[in-house]
XYZ file of C-alpha atoms in Angstrom:
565
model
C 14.056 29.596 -73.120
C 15.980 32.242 -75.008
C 17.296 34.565 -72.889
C 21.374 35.500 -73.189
C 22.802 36.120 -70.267
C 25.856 38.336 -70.369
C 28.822 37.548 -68.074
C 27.956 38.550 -64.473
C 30.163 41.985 -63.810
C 32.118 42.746 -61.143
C 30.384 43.967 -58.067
C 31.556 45.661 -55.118
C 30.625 45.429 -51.304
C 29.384 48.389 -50.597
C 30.548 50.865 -47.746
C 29.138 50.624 -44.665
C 28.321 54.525 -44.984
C 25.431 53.555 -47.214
C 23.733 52.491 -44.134
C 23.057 56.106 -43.918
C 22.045 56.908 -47.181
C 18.564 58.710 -47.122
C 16.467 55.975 -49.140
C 18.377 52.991 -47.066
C 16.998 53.899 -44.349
C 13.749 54.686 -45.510
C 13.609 51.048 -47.306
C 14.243 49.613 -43.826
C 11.651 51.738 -41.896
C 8.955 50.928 -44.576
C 10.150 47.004 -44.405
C 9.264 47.476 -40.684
C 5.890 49.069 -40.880
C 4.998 46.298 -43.647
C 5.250 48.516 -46.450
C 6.564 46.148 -49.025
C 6.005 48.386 -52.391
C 8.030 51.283 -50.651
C 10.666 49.045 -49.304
C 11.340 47.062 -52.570
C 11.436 49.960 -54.199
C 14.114 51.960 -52.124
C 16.211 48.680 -51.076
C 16.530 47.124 -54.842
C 19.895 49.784 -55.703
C 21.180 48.396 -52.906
C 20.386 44.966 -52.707
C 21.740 44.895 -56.951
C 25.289 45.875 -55.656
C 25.606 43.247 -53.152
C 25.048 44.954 -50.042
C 24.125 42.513 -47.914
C 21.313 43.870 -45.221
C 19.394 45.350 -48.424
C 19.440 42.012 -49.840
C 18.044 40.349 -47.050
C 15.304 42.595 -46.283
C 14.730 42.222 -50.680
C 14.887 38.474 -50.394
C 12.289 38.985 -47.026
C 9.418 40.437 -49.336
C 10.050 38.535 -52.316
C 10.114 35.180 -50.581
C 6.781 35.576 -48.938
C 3.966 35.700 -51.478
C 2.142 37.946 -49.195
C 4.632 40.478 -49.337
C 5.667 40.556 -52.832
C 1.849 40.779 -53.707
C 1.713 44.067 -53.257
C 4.895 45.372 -55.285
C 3.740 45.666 -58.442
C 4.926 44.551 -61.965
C 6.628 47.782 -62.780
C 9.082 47.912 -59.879
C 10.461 44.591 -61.134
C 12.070 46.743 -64.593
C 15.590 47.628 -63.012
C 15.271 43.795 -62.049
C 14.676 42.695 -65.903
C 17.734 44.971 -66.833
C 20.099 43.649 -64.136
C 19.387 40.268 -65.169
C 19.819 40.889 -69.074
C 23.368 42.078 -67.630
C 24.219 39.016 -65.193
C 23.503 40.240 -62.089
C 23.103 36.968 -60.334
C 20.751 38.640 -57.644
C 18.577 39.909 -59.746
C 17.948 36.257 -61.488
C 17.303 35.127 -58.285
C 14.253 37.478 -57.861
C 13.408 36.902 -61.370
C 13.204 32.970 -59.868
C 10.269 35.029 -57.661
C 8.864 36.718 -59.947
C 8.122 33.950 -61.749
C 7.196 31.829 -58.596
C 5.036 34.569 -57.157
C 3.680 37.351 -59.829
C 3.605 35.597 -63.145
C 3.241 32.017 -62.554
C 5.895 29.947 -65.036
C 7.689 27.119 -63.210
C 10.236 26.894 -66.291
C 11.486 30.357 -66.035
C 11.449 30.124 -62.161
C 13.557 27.559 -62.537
C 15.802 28.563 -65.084
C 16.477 31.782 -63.883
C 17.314 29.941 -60.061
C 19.546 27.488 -61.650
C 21.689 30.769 -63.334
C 21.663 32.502 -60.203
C 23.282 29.466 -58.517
C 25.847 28.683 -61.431
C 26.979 32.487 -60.972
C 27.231 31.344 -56.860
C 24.739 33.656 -55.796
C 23.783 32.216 -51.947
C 20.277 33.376 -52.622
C 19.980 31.775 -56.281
C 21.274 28.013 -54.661
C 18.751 28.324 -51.693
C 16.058 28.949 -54.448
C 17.428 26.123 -56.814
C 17.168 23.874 -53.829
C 13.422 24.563 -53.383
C 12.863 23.429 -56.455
C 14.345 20.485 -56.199
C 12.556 20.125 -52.984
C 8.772 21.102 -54.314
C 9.350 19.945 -57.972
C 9.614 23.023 -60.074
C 10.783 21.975 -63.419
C 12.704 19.342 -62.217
C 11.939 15.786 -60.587
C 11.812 16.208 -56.793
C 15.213 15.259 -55.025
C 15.799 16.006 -51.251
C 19.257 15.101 -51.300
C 19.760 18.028 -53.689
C 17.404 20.228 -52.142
C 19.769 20.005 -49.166
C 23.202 19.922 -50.794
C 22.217 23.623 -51.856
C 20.510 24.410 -48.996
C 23.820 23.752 -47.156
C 25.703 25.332 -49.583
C 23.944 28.289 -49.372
C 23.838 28.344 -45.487
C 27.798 28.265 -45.781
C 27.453 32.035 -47.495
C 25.783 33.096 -44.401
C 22.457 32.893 -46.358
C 20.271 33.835 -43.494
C 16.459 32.887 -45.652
C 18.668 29.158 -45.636
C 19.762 29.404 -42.595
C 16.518 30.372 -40.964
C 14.915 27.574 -43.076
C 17.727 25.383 -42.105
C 16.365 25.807 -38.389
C 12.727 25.219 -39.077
C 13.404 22.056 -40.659
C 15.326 21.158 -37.411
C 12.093 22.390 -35.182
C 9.337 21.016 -37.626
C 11.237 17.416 -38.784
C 9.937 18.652 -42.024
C 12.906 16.636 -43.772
C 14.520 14.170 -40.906
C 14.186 13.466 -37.322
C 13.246 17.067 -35.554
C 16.480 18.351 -33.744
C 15.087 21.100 -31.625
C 18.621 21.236 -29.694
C 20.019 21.945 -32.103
C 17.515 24.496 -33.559
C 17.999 26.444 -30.540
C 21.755 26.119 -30.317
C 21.910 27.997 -34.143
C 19.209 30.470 -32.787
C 21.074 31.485 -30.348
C 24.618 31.542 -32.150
C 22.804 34.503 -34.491
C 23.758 37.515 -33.252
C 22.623 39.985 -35.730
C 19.352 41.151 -33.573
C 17.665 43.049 -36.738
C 16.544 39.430 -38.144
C 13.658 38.864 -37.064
C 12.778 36.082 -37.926
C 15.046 34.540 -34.627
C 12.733 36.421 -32.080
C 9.666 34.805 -34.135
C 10.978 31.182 -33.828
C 12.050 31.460 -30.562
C 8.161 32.942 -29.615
C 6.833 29.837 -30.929
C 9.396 27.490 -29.234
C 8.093 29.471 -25.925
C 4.878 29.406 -26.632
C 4.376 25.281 -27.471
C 7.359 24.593 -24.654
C 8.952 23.280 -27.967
C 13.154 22.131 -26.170
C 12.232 24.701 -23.412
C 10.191 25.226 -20.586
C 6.643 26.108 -22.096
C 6.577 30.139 -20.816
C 4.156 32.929 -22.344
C 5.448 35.583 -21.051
C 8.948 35.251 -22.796
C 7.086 33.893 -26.189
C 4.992 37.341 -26.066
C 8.625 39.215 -25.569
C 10.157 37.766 -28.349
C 7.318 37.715 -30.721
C 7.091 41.937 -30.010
C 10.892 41.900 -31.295
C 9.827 39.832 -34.323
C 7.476 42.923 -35.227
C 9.941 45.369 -34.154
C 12.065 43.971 -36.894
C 9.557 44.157 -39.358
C 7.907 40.821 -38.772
C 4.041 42.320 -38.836
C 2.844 38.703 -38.535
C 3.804 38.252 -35.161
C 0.845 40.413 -34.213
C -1.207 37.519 -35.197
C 1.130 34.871 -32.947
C 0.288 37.628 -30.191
C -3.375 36.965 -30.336
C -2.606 32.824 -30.819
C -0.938 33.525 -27.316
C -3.804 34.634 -25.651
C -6.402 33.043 -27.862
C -5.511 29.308 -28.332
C -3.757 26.822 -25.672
C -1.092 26.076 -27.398
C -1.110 22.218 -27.103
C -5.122 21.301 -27.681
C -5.597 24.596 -29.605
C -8.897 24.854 -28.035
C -10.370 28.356 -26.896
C -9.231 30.084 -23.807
C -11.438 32.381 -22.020
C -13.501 35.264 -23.116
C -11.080 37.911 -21.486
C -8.537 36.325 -23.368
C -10.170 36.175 -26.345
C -10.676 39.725 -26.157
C -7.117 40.523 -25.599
C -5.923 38.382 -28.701
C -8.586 40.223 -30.942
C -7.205 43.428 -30.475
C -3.784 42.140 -31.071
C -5.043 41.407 -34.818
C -6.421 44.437 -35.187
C -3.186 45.977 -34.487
C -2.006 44.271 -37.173
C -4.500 45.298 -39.185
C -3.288 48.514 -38.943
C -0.476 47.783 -41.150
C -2.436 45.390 -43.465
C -0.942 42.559 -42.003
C -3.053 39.689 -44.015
C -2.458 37.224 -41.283
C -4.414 39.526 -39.204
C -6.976 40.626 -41.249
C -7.989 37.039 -42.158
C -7.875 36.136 -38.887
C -10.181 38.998 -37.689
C -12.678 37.595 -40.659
C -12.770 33.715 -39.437
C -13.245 35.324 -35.584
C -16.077 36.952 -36.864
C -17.408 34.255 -39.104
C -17.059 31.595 -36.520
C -18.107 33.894 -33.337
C -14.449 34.021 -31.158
C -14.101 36.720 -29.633
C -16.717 38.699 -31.041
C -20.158 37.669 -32.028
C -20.626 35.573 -35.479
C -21.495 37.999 -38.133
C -20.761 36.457 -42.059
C -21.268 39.827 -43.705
C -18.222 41.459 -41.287
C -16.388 38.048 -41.783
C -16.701 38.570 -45.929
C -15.455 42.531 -45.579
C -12.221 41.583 -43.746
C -11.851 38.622 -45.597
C -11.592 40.552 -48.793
C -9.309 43.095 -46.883
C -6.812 40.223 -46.327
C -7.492 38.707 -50.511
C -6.357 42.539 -51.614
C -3.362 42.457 -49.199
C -2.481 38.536 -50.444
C -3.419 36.107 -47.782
C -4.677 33.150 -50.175
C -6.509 31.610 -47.446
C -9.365 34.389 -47.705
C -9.794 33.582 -51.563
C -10.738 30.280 -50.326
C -12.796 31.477 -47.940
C -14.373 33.436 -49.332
C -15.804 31.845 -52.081
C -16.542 28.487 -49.816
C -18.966 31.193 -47.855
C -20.705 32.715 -50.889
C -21.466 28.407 -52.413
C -22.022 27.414 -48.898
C -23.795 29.617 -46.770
C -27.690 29.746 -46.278
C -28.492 33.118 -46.177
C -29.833 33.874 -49.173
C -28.375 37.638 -49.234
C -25.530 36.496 -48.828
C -25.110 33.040 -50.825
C -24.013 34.040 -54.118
C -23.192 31.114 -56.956
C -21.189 33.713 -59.523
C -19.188 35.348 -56.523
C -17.900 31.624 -55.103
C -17.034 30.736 -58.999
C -14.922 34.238 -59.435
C -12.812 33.878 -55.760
C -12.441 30.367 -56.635
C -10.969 30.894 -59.564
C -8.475 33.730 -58.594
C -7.354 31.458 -55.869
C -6.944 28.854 -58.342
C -5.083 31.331 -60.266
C -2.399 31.136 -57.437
C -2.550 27.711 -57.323
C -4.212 27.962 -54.126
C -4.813 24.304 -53.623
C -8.581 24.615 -52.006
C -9.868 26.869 -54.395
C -8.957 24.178 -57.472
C -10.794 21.469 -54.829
C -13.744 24.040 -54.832
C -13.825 24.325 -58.414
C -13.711 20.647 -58.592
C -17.113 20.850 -56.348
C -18.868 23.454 -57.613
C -18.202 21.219 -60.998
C -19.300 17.762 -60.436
C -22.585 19.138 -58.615
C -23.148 21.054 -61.424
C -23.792 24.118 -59.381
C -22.749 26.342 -62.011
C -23.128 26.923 -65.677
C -20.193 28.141 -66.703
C -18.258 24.788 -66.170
C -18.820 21.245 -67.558
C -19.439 18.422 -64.977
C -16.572 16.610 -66.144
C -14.311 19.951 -65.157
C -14.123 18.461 -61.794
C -11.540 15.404 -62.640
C -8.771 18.576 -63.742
C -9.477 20.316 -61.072
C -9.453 17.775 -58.337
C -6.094 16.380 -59.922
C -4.432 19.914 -60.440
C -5.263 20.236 -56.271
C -3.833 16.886 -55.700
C -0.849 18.133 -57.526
C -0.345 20.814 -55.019
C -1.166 18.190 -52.172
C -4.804 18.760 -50.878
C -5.747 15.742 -49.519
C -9.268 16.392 -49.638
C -9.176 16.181 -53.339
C -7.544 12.880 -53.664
C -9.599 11.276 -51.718
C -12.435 12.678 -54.011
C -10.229 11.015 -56.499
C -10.684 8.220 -55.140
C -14.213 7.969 -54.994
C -14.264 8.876 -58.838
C -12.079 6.348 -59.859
C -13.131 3.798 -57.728
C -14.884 0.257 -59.609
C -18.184 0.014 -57.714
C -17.452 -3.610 -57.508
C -14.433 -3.639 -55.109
C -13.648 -2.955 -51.073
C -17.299 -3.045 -50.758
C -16.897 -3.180 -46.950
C -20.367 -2.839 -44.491
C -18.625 -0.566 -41.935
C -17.948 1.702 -44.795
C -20.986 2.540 -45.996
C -20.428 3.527 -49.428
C -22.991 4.147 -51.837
C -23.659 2.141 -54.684
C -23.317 4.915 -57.494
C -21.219 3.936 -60.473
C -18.761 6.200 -61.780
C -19.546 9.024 -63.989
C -19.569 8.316 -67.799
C -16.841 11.215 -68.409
C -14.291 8.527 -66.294
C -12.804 5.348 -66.591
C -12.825 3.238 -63.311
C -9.459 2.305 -62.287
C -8.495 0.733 -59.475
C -5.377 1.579 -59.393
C -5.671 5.355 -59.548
C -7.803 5.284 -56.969
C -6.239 3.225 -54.337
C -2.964 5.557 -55.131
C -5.353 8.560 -54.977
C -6.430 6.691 -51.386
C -3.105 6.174 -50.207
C -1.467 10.106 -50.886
C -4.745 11.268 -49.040
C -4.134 8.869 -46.120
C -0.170 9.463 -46.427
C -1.246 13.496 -46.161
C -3.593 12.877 -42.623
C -7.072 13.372 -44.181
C -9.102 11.133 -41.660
C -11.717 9.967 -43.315
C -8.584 8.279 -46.280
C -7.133 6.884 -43.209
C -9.776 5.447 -42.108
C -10.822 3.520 -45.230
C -7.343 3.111 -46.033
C -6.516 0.977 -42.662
C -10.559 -0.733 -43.573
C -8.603 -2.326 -47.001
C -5.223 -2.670 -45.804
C -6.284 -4.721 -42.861
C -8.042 -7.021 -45.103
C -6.153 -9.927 -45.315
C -7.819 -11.304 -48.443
C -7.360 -8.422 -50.710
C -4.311 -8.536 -52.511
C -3.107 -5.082 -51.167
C -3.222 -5.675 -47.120
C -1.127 -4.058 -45.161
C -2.180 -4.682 -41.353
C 0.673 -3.059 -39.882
C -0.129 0.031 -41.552
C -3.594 -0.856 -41.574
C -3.959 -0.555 -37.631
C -1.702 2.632 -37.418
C -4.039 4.340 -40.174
C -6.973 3.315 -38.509
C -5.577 4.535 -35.178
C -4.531 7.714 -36.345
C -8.455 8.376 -37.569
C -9.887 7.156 -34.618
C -7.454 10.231 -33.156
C -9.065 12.384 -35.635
C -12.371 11.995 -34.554
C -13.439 8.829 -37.056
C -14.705 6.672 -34.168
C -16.236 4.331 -37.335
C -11.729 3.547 -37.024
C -12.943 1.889 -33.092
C -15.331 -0.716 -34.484
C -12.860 -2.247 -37.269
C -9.765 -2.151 -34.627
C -12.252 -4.088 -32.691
C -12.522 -6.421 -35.161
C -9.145 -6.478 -35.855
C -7.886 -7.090 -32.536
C -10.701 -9.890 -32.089
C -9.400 -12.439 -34.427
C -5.545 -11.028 -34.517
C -5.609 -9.737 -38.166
C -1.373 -8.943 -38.237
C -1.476 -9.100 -34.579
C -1.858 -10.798 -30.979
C -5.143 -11.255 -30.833
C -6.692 -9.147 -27.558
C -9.803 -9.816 -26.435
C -9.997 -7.014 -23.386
C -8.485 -4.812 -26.033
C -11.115 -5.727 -28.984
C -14.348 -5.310 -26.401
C -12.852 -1.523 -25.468
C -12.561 -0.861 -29.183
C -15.963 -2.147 -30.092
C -17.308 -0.176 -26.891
C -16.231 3.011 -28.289
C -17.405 2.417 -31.619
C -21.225 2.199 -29.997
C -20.426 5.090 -26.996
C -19.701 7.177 -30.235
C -21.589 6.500 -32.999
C -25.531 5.487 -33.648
C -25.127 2.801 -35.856
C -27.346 -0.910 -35.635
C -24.060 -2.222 -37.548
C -21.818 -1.252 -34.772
C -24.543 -2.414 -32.261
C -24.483 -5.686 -34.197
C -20.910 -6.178 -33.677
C -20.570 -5.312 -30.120
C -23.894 -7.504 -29.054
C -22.418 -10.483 -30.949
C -18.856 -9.971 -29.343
C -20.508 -9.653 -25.687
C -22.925 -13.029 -26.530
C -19.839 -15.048 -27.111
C -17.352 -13.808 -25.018
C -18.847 -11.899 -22.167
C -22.216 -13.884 -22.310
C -23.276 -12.163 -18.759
C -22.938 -8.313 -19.823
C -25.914 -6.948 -21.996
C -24.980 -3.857 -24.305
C -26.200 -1.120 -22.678
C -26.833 2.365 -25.336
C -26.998 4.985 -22.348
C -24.178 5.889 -22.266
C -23.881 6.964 -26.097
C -22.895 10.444 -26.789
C -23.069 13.196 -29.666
C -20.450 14.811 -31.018
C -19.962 17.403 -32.931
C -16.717 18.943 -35.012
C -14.703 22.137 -33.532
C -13.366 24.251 -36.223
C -10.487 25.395 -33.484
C -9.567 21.738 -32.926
C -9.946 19.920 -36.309
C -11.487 17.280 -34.049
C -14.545 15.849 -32.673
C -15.861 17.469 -29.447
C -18.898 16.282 -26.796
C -21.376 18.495 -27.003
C -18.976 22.098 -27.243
C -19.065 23.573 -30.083
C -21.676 24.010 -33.164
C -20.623 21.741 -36.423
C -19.584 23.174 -39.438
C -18.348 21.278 -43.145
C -14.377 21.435 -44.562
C -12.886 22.860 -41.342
C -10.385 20.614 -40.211
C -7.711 22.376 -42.757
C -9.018 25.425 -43.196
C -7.756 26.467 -39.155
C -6.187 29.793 -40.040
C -3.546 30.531 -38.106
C 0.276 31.656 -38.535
C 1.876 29.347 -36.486
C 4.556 28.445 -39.156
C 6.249 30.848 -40.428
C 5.198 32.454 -43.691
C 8.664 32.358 -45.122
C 9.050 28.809 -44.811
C 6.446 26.648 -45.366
């Protein structure tokens, strides 16, 4: 990096008359109506001589890739100049730019790290978030929230608000939602909205307060009235989803949360419009229609949601309807995604690859792009990982059913990679990693058991909807693998297994427990049941709703806020 930086000059707060001023005011009114181009645009002059409500309505779009999407690269020159001159604001947004228009983790780094040497609040909150994610530097959450902090002691409010999350979500430590609601309520500027839209979602999940939908839906109509357009999708959740099983509420409901969206839509809110899409590709609300579902979900892809890139090109490689299904169209979303770094359009990639679905890519493509999804955290792709690098001569296990297929040529076998691959996915809650996760660590022979962790893995996928999880914590609770053994315990365990999955294996297991230690109760298979996966859920339901592949992450829904995450 070669940039001088001049020293910073001397900048004055501003008077409060400029409150006033014509293009103030019309940055604020187009922040509100989700006009981010407009608002950047008229707020920047401001925002570049410290004026403190312009820069947190700047920091509000450029913080949020969906809002900074659609300012484009031109409006960022007066930034350029400012920062040649050592304005320390303006490096932070350069740290944006570089985080969310031209992707370069060096210069989004570098240009953080002078923002926070010059002091600037917003320049340490962005230095700590890479120290938090990894950007440039090694990860380090002590550091991540010594700036943090810091910055939260300049009255920061993008820290301070992030400050809170981490106290609702337990994203860092123990969740403190006491506390949360304590700072909440000690904010008494009433223009960020980003207090009425936390407090909504406290209301609406009964999150440290009495579970109430009526006050959620209040506060979540300030959040938009402060220029939070998302919280017209949190307005449909309301009267869409229950709030603690997520499953469907009634078809009035439904109804009522669909036009909710499209009120959002109205101002191009991309929560909304991709929400509007998966209603219509999945039937809620409205009746399934995958052509309707692709238009909005390209509405939301030109307006930044990242989600509807995804989708998008999982419907075009997916679907069946051949005018619809379209090999060239899933390759070109997938790979604008993965121009993001959208994390499930690399794992597509990596699909679309190793089945050789597409000319354009070599087979052996898939290994980069599984890894480079695994870099961003998608579990899905390293537990493919793990099948790829997995010897075909090791945890060969009966209950897990693995096929015999050696690795591909274009890898070396390692079992190392893979059981670190396994153990990331597991550590990340995809079910089926737990599942064979808690399979090896409860193996007492293999030099990597674990049955501690073993029986919590295996109990948090038999949560998920693995019931193959039932039949091994059967097993394990039969002969006291790492714990009292529990007979009554093992028989309801292997009883599940067979109530929930067709399998002579399972059948097997639970006939030979019953000879030996029930030998007067016969197994009985009437009382075995089909299940099926709800995309609403993410789990297994009896006989509710239709199945359908790669749904348990792909839920759309804003229920944490944008800004944060």
């Amino acid at each position: 990096m070669t940039t001088t930086i001049s020293p910073p000059k001397a900048y004055c707060q501003p008077n409060v008359e400029q409150n006033e001023n014509l293009f103030y005011k019309s940055g604020v009114e187009a922040f509100k109506r989700n006009d981010n181009t407009t608002s950047f645009e008229d707020l920047l002059e401001f925002a570049l001589i410290d004026f403190k409500d312009a820069r947190y309505y700047i920091s509000g779009i450029a913080s949020r890739f969906r809002r900074l999407y659609a300012v484009p690269i031109e409006s960022f020159d007066k930034v350029f100049e400012e920062a040649d001159q050592g304005n320390a604001f303006a490096l932070y947004l350069l740290s944006q730019y570089y985080a969310c228009k031209e992707y370069d983790d060096i210069k989004r780094h570098y240009y953080a790290k002078l923002s926070a040497e010059l002091g600037d609040s917003y320049g340490l909150y962005e230095l700590g978030r890479c120290y938090q994610l990894g950007v440039s530097v090694q990860k380090d959450e002590k550091m991540h929230q010594r700036l943090l902090k810091k910055s939260i002691s300049q009255n920061n409010p993008l820290a301070t608000f992030n400050y809170i999350q981490d106290l609702i979500e337990g994203w860092s430590s123990k969740s403190n939602i006491p506390r949360a609601l304590q700072l909440l309520n000690e904010i008494k500027k009433d223009y960020y909205g980003e207090k009425w839209f936390l407090l909504g979602q406290l209301y609406w999940k009964g999150k440290g307060v009495e579970k109430d939908n009526k006050i959620a839906e209040k506060y979540f109509i300030k959040a938009i009235e402060c220029g939070l357009t998302t919280g017209y999708d949190e307005l449909a959740n309301i009267f869409m989803y229950d709030s603690n099983t997520s499953k469907l509420l009634d078809n009035v409901s439904l109804k009522k949360g669909y036009q909710y969206l499209l009120k959002g839509s109205e101002y191009n809110e991309s929560a909304c419009l991709s929400h509007i899409a998966m209603c219509n590709e999945f039937g809620i609300g409205v009746n399934k229609n995958i052509k309707n579902a692709i238009k909005w979900y390209k509405k939301a892809a030109a307006n930044g949601d990242l989600h509807s890139f995804y989708r998008l090109a999982y419907i075009y490689f997916t679907v069946s309807d051949e005018s619809v299904s379209n090999i060239q169209c899933a390759c070109d979303w997938a790979k604008k995604g993965a121009g993001f770094r959208e994390p499930r359009c690399l794992d597509l990639l990596g699909d679309i690859c190793l089945l050789q679905a597409s000319n354009e890519f070599e087979q052996s493509d898939a290994l980069k792009y599984y890894e480079q999804a695994a870099d961003y955290s998608n579990a899905n792709s390293m537990l493919k990982l793990y099948y790829l690098y997995k010897p075909h001569d090791i945890w060969k296990y009966d209950i897990l059913q693995e096929s015999e297929d050696n690795s591909p040529d274009w890898i070396i076998p390692s079992k190392e990679k893979a059981f670190q691959y396994l153990r990331k996915s597991a550590e990340r809650g995809n079910p089926t990693a737990m599942f064979i996760h808690g399979v090896i660590l409860t193996d007492i022979e293999d030099e990597l058991s674990d049955e501690i962790l073993g029986v919590n893995h295996l109990k948090k996928a038999l949560d998920k909807g693995i019931y193959k999880a039932a039949n091994r914590l059967g097993f394990v609770y039969e002969f006291g693998i790492g714990l009292q053994q529990d007979i009554e315990l093992a028989k309801h365990y292997y009883n599940l297994a067979c109530q929930y999955e067709e399998n002579s294996y399972f059948k097997n297991d639970l006939i030979r427990f019953l000879d030996i230690y029930y030998p007067e109760e016969k197994y009985d298979d009437s009382n075995c049941k089909s299940l099926s996966f709800n995309p609403i859920t993410g789990k297994f339901d009896i006989d509710e709703h239709p199945s359908e592949d790669d749904l348990s992450d792909n839920q759309y829904s804003s229920m944490t806020f944008e800004g944060f995450a």
